[in-house]
mmCIF file with all atom_site columns, C-alpha atoms in Angstrom:
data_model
loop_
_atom_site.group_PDB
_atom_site.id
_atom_site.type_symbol
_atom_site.label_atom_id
_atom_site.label_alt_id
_atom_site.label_comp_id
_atom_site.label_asym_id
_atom_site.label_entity_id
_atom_site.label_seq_id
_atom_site.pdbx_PDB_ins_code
_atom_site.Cartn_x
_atom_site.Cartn_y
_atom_site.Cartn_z
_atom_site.occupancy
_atom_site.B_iso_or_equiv
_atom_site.pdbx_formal_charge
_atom_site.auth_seq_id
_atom_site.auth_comp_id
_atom_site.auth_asym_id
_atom_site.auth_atom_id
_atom_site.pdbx_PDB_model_num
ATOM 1   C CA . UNK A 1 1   ? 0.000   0.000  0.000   1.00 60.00 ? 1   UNK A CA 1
ATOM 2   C CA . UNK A 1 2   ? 0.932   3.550  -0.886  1.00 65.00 ? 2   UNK A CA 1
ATOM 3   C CA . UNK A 1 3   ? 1.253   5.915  2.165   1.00 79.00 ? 3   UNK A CA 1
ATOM 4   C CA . UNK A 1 4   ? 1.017   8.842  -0.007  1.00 82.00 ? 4   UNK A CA 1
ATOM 5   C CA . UNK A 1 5   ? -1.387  7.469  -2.598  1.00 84.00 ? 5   UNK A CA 1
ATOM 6   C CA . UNK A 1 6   ? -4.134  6.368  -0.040  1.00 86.00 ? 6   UNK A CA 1
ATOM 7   C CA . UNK A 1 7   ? -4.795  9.720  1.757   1.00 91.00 ? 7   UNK A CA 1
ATOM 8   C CA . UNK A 1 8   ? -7.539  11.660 0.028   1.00 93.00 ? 8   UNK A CA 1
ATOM 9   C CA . UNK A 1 9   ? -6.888  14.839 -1.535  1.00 94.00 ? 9   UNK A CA 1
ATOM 10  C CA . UNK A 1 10  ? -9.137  17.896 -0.176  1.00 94.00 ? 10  UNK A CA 1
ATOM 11  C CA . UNK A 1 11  ? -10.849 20.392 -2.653  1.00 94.00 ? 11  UNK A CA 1
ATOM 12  C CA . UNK A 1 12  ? -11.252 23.943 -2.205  1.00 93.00 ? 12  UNK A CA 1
ATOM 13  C CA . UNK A 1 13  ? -13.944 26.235 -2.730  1.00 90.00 ? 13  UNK A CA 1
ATOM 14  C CA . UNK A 1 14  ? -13.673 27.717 -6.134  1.00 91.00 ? 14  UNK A CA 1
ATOM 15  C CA . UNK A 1 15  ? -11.812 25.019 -7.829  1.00 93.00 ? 15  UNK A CA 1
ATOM 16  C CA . UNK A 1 16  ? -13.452 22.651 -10.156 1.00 93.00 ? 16  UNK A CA 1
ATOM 17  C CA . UNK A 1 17  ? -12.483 19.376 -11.291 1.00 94.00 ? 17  UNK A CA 1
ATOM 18  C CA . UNK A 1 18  ? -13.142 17.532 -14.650 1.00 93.00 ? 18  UNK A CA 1
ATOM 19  C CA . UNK A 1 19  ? -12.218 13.691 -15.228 1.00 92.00 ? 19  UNK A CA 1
ATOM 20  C CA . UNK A 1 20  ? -12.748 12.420 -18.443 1.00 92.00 ? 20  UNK A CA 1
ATOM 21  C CA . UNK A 1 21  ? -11.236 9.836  -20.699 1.00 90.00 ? 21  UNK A CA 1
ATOM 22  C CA . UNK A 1 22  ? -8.259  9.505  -18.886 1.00 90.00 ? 22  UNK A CA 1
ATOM 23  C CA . UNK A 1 23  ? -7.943  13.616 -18.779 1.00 94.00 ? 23  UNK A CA 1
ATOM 24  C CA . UNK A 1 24  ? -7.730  15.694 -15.367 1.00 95.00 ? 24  UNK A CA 1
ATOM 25  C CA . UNK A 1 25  ? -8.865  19.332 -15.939 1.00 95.00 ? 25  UNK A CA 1
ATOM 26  C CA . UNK A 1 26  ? -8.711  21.385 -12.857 1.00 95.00 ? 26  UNK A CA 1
ATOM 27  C CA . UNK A 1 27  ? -9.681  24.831 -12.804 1.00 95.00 ? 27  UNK A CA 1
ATOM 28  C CA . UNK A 1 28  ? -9.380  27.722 -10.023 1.00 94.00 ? 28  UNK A CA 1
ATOM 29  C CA . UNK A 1 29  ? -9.126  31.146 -9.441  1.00 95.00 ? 29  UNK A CA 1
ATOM 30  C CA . UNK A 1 30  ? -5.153  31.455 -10.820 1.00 94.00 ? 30  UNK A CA 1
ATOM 31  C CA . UNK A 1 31  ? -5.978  29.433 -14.204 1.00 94.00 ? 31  UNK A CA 1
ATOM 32  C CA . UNK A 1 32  ? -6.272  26.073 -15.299 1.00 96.00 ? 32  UNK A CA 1
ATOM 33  C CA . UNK A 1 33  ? -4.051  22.967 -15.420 1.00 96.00 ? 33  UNK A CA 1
ATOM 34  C CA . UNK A 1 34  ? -4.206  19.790 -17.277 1.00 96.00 ? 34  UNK A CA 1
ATOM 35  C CA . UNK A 1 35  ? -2.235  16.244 -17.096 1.00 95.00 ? 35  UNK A CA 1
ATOM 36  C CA . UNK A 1 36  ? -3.224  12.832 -18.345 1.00 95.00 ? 36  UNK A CA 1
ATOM 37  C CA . UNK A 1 37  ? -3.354  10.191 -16.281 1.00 93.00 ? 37  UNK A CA 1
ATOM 38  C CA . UNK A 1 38  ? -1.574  6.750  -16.596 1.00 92.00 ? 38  UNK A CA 1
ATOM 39  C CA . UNK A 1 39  ? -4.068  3.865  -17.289 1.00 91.00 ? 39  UNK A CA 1
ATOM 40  C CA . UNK A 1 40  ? -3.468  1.807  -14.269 1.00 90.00 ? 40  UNK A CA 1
ATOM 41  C CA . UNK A 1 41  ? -4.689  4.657  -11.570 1.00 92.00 ? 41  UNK A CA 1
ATOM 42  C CA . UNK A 1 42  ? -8.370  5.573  -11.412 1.00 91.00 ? 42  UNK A CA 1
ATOM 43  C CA . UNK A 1 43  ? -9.473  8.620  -9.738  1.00 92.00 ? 43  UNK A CA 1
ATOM 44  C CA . UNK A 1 44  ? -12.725 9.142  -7.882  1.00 92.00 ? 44  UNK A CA 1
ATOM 45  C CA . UNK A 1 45  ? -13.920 12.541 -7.895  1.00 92.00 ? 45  UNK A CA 1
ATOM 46  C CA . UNK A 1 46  ? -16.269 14.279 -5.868  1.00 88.00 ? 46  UNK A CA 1
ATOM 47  C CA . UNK A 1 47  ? -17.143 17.883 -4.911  1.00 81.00 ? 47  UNK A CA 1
ATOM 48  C CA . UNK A 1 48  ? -14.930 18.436 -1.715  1.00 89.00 ? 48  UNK A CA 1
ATOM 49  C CA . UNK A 1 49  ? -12.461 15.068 -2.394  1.00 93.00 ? 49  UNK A CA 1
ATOM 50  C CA . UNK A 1 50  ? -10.487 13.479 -4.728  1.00 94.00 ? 50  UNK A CA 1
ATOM 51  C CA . UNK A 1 51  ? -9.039  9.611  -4.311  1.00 93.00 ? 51  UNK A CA 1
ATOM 52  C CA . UNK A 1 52  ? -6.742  7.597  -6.556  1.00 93.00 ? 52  UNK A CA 1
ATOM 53  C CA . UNK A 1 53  ? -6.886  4.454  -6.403  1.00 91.00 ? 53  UNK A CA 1
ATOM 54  C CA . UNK A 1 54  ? -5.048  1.627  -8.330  1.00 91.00 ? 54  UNK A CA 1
ATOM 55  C CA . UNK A 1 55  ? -6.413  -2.089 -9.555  1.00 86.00 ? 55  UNK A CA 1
ATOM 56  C CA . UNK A 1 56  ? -3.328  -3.762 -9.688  1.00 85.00 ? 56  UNK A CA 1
ATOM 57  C CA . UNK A 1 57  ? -0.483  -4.508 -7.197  1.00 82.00 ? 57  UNK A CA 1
ATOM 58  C CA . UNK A 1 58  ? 2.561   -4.679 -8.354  1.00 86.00 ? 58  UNK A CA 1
ATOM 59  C CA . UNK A 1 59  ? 5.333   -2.270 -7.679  1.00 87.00 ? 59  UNK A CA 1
ATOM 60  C CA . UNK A 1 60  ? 5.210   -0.101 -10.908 1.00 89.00 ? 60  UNK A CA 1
ATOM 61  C CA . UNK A 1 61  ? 1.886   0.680  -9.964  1.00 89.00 ? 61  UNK A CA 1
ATOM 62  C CA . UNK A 1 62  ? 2.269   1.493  -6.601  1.00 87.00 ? 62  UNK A CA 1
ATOM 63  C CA . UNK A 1 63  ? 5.039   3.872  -7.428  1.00 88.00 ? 63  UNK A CA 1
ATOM 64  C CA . UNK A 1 64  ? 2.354   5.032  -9.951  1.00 91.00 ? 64  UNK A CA 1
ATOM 65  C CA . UNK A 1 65  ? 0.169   5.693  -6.933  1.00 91.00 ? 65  UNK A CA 1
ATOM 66  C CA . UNK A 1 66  ? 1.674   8.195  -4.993  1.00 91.00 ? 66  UNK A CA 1
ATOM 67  C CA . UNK A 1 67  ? 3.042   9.902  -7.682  1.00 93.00 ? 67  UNK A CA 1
ATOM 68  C CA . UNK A 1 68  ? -0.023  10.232 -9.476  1.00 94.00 ? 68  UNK A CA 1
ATOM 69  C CA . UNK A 1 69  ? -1.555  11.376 -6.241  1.00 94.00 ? 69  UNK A CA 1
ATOM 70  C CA . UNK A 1 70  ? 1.112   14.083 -5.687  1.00 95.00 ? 70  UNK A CA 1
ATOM 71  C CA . UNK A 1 71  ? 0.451   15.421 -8.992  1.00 95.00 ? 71  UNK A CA 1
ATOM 72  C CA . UNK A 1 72  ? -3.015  15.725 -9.088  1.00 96.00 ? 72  UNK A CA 1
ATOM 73  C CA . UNK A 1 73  ? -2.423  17.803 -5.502  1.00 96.00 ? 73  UNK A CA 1
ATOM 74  C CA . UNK A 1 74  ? 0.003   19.712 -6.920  1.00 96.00 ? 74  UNK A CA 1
ATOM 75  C CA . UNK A 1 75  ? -2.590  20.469 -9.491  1.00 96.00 ? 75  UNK A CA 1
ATOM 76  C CA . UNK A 1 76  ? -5.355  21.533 -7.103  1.00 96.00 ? 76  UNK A CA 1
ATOM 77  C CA . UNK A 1 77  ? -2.835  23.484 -5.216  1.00 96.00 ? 77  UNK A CA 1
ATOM 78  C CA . UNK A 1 78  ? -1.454  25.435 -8.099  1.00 96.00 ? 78  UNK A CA 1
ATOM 79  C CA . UNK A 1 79  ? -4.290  26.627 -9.596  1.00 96.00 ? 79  UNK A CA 1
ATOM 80  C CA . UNK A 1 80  ? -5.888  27.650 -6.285  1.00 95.00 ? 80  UNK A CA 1
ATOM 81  C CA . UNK A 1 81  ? -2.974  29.202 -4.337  1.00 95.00 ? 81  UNK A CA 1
ATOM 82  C CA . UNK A 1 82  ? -0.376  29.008 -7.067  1.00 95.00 ? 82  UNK A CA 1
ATOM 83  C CA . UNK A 1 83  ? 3.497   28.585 -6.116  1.00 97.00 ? 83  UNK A CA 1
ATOM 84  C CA . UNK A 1 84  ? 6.271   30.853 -5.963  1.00 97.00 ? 84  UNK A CA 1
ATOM 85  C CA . UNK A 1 85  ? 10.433  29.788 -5.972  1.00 97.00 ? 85  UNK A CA 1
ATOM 86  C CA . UNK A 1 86  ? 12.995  32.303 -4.654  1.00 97.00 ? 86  UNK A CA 1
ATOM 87  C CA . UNK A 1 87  ? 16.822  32.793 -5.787  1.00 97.00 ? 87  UNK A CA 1
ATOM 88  C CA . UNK A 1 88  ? 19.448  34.695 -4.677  1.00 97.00 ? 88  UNK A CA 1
ATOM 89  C CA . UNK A 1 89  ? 21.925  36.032 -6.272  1.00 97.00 ? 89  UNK A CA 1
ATOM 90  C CA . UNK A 1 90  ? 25.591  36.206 -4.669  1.00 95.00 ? 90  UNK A CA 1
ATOM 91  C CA . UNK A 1 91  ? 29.306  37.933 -6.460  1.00 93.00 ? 91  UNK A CA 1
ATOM 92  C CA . UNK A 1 92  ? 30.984  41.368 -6.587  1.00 93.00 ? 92  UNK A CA 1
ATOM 93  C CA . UNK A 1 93  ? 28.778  42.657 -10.396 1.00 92.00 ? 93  UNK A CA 1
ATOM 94  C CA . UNK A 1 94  ? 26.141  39.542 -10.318 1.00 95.00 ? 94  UNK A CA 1
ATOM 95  C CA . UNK A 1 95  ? 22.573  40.759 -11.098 1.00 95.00 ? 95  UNK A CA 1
ATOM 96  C CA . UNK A 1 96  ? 20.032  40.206 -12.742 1.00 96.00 ? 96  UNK A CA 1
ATOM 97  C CA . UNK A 1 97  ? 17.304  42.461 -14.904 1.00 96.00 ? 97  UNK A CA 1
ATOM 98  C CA . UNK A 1 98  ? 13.944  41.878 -16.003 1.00 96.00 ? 98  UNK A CA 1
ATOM 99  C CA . UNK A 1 99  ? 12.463  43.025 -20.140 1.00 95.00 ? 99  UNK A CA 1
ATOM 100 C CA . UNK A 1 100 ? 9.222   41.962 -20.481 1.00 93.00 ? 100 UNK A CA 1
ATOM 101 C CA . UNK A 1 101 ? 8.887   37.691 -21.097 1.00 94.00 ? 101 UNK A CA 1
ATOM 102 C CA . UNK A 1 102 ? 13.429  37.926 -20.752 1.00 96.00 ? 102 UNK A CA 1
ATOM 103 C CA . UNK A 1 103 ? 15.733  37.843 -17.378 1.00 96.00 ? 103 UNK A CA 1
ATOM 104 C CA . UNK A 1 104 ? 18.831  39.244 -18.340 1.00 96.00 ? 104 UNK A CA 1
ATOM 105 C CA . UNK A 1 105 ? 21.461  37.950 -16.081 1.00 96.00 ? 105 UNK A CA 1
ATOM 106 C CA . UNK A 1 106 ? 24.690  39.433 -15.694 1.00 96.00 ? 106 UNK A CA 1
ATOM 107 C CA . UNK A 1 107 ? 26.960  36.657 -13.833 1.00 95.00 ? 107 UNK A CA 1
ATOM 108 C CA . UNK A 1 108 ? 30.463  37.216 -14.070 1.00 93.00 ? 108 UNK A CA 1
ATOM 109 C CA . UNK A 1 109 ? 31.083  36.089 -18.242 1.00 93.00 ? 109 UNK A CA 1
ATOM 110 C CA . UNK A 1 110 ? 32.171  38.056 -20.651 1.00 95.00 ? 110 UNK A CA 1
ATOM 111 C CA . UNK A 1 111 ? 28.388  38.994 -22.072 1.00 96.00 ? 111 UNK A CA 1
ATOM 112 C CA . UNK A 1 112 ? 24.837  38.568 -20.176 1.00 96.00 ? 112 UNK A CA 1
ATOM 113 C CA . UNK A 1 113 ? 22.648  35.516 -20.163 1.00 96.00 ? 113 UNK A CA 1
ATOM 114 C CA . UNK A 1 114 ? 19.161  35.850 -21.909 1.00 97.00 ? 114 UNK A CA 1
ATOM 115 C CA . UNK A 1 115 ? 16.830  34.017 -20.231 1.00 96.00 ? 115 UNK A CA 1
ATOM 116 C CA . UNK A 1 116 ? 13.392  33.689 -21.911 1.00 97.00 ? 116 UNK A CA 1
ATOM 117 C CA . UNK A 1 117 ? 10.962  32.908 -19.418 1.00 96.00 ? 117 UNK A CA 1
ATOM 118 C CA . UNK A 1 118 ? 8.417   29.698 -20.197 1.00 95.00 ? 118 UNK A CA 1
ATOM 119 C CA . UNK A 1 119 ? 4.862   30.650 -20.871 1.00 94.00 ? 119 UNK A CA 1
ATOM 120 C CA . UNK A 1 120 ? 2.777   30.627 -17.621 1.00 93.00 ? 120 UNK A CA 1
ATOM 121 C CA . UNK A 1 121 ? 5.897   31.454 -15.010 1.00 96.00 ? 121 UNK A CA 1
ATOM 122 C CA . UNK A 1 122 ? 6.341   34.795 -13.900 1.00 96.00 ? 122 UNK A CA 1
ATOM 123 C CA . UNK A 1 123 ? 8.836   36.933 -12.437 1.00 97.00 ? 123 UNK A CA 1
ATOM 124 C CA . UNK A 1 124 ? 10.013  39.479 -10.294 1.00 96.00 ? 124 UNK A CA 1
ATOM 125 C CA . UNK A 1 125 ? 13.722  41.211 -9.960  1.00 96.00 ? 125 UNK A CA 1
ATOM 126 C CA . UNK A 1 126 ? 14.691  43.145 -6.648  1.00 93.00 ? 126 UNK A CA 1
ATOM 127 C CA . UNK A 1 127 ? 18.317  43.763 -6.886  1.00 86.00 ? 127 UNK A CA 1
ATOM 128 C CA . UNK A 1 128 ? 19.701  40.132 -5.918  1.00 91.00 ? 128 UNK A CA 1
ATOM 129 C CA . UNK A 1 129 ? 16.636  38.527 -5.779  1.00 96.00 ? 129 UNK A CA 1
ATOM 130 C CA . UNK A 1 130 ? 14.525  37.143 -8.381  1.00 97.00 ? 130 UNK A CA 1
ATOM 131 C CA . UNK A 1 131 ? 10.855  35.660 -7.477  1.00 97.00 ? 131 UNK A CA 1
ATOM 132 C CA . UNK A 1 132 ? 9.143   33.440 -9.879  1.00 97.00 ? 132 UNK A CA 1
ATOM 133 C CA . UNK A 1 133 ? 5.577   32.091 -9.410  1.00 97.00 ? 133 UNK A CA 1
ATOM 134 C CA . UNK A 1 134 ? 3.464   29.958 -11.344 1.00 96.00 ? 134 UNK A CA 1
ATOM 135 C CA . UNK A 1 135 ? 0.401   27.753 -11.020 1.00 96.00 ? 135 UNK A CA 1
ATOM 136 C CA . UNK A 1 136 ? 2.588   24.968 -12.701 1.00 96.00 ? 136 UNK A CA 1
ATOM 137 C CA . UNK A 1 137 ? 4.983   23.643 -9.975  1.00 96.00 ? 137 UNK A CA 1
ATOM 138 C CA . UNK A 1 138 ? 7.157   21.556 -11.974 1.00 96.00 ? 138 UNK A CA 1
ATOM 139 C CA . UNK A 1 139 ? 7.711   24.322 -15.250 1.00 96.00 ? 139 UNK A CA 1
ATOM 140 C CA . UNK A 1 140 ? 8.446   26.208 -12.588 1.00 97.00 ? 140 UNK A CA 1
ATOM 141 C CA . UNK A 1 141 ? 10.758  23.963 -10.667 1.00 96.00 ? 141 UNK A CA 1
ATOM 142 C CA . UNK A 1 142 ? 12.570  23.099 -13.774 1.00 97.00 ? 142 UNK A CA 1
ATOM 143 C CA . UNK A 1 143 ? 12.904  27.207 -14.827 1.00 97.00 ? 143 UNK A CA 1
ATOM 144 C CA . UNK A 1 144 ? 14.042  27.607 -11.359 1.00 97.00 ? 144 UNK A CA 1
ATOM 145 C CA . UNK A 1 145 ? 16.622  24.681 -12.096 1.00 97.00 ? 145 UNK A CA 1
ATOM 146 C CA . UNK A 1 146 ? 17.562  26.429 -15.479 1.00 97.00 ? 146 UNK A CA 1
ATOM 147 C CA . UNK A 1 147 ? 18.636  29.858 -14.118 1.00 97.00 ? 147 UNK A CA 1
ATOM 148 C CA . UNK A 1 148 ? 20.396  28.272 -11.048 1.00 97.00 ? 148 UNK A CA 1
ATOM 149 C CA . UNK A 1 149 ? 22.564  26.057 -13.732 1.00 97.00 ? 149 UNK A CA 1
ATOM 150 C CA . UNK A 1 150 ? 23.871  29.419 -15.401 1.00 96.00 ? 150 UNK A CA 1
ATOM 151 C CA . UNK A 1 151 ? 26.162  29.829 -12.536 1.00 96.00 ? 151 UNK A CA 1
ATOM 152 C CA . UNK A 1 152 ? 25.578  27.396 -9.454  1.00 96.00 ? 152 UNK A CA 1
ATOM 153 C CA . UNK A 1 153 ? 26.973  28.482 -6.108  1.00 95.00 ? 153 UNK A CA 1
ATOM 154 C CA . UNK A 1 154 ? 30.872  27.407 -6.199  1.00 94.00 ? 154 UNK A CA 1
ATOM 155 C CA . UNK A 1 155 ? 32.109  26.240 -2.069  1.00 93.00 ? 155 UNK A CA 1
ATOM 156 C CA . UNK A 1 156 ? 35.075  28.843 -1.640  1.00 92.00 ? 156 UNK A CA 1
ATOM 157 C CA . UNK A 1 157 ? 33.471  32.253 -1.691  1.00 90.00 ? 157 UNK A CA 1
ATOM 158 C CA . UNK A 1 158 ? 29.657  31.359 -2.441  1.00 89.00 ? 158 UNK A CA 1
ATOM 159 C CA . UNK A 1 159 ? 29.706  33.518 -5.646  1.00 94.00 ? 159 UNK A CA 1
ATOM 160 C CA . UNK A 1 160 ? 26.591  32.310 -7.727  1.00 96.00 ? 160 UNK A CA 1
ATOM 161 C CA . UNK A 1 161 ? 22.880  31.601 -8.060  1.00 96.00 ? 161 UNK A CA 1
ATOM 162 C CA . UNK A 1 162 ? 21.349  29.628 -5.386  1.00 96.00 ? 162 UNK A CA 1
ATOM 163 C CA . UNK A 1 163 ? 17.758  28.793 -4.013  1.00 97.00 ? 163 UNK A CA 1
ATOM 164 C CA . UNK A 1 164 ? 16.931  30.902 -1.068  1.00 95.00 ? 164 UNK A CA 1
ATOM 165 C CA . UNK A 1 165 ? 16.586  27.916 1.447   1.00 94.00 ? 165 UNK A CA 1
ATOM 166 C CA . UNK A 1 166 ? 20.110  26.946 0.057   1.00 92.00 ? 166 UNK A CA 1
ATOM 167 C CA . UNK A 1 167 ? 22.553  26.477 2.831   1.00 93.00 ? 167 UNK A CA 1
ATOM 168 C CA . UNK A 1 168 ? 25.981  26.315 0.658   1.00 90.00 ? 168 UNK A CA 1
ATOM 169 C CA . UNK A 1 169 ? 28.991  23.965 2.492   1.00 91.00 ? 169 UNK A CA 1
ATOM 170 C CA . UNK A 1 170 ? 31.997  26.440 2.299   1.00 90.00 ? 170 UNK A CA 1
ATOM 171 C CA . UNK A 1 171 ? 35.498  25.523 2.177   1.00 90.00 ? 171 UNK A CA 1
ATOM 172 C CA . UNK A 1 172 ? 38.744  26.496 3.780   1.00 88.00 ? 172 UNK A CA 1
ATOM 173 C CA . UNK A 1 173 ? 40.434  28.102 1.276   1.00 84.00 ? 173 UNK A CA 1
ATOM 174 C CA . UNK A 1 174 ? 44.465  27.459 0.919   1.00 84.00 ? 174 UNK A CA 1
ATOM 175 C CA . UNK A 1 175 ? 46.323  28.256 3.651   1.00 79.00 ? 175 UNK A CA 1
ATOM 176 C CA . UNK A 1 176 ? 49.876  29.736 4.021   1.00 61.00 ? 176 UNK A CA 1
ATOM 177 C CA . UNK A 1 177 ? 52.760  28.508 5.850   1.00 63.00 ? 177 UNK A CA 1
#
């Protein structure tokens, strides 16, 4: 049995849910999402619940369980509340601009970094800080990912682009006889 998978998932005023043909629809106050859903995972949807349940019992489709059952929440989440992802920004001349749908990121090469921002993500630039919300949690996980990969924290000085929860391990730099 699927810890995750078993536990129902709660739906909020406002949001409505549509399950058809192997389809999930959700729609909320922030916008709408949509994700097809494997074969072997049913979902049972009612006005203030949602379960997902599987008919088989093998381990793909347990692992198909609770992931299935993590999306769809993620779903209902999103388009309800939304999500947001935070970055710093860290180095003597690092920073980071915003032009319309592009983040233009200046990070310590020889020319800046044109970012073009995926459709549905969002952002915001306050000096060393860039905010980016979505209802989409894992476009905007993986645009979080994208910027961070530009120029990842390095362990000596902690020059770089990191999450804000980050906590970097530093290193003891060389040290002289």
């Amino acid at each position: 049995m699927s810890r995750v998978g078993k536990k129902p998932i709660p739906v909020p005023e406002k949001t409505k849910i549509n399950y058809k043909e192997g389809v999930l629809t959700v729609e909320g106050p922030k916008g709408t999402l949509a994700r097809s859903i494997h074969p072997a995972v049913t979902l049972d949807v009612d006005d203030s619940r949602v379960m997902v349940t599987v008919d088989r019992d093998d381990k793909k489709t347990k692992a198909l369980w609770g992931t299935t059952r993590a999306q769809v929440a993620n779903m209902i989440t999103g388009v309800s509340r939304g999500f947001e992802r935070v970055l710093e920004i860290h180095g003597i001349g690092y920073r980071a601009e915003l032009k319309g749908k592009t983040l233009e990121l200046h990070l310590g090469y020889s020319h800046p970094i044109n970012f073009e921002l995926p459709e549905g993500i969002e952002a915001s630039v306050d000096k060393a800080t860039i905010r980016l919300s979505g209802i989409d949690k894992e476009l905007l996980g993986f645009a979080a990912s994208s910027i961070r990969q530009m120029r990842p924290p390095e362990p000596y000085k902690g020059k770089g682009v990191k999450y804000a929860e980050e906590q970097i391990q530093r290193k003891a730099g060389k040290t002289a006889k």
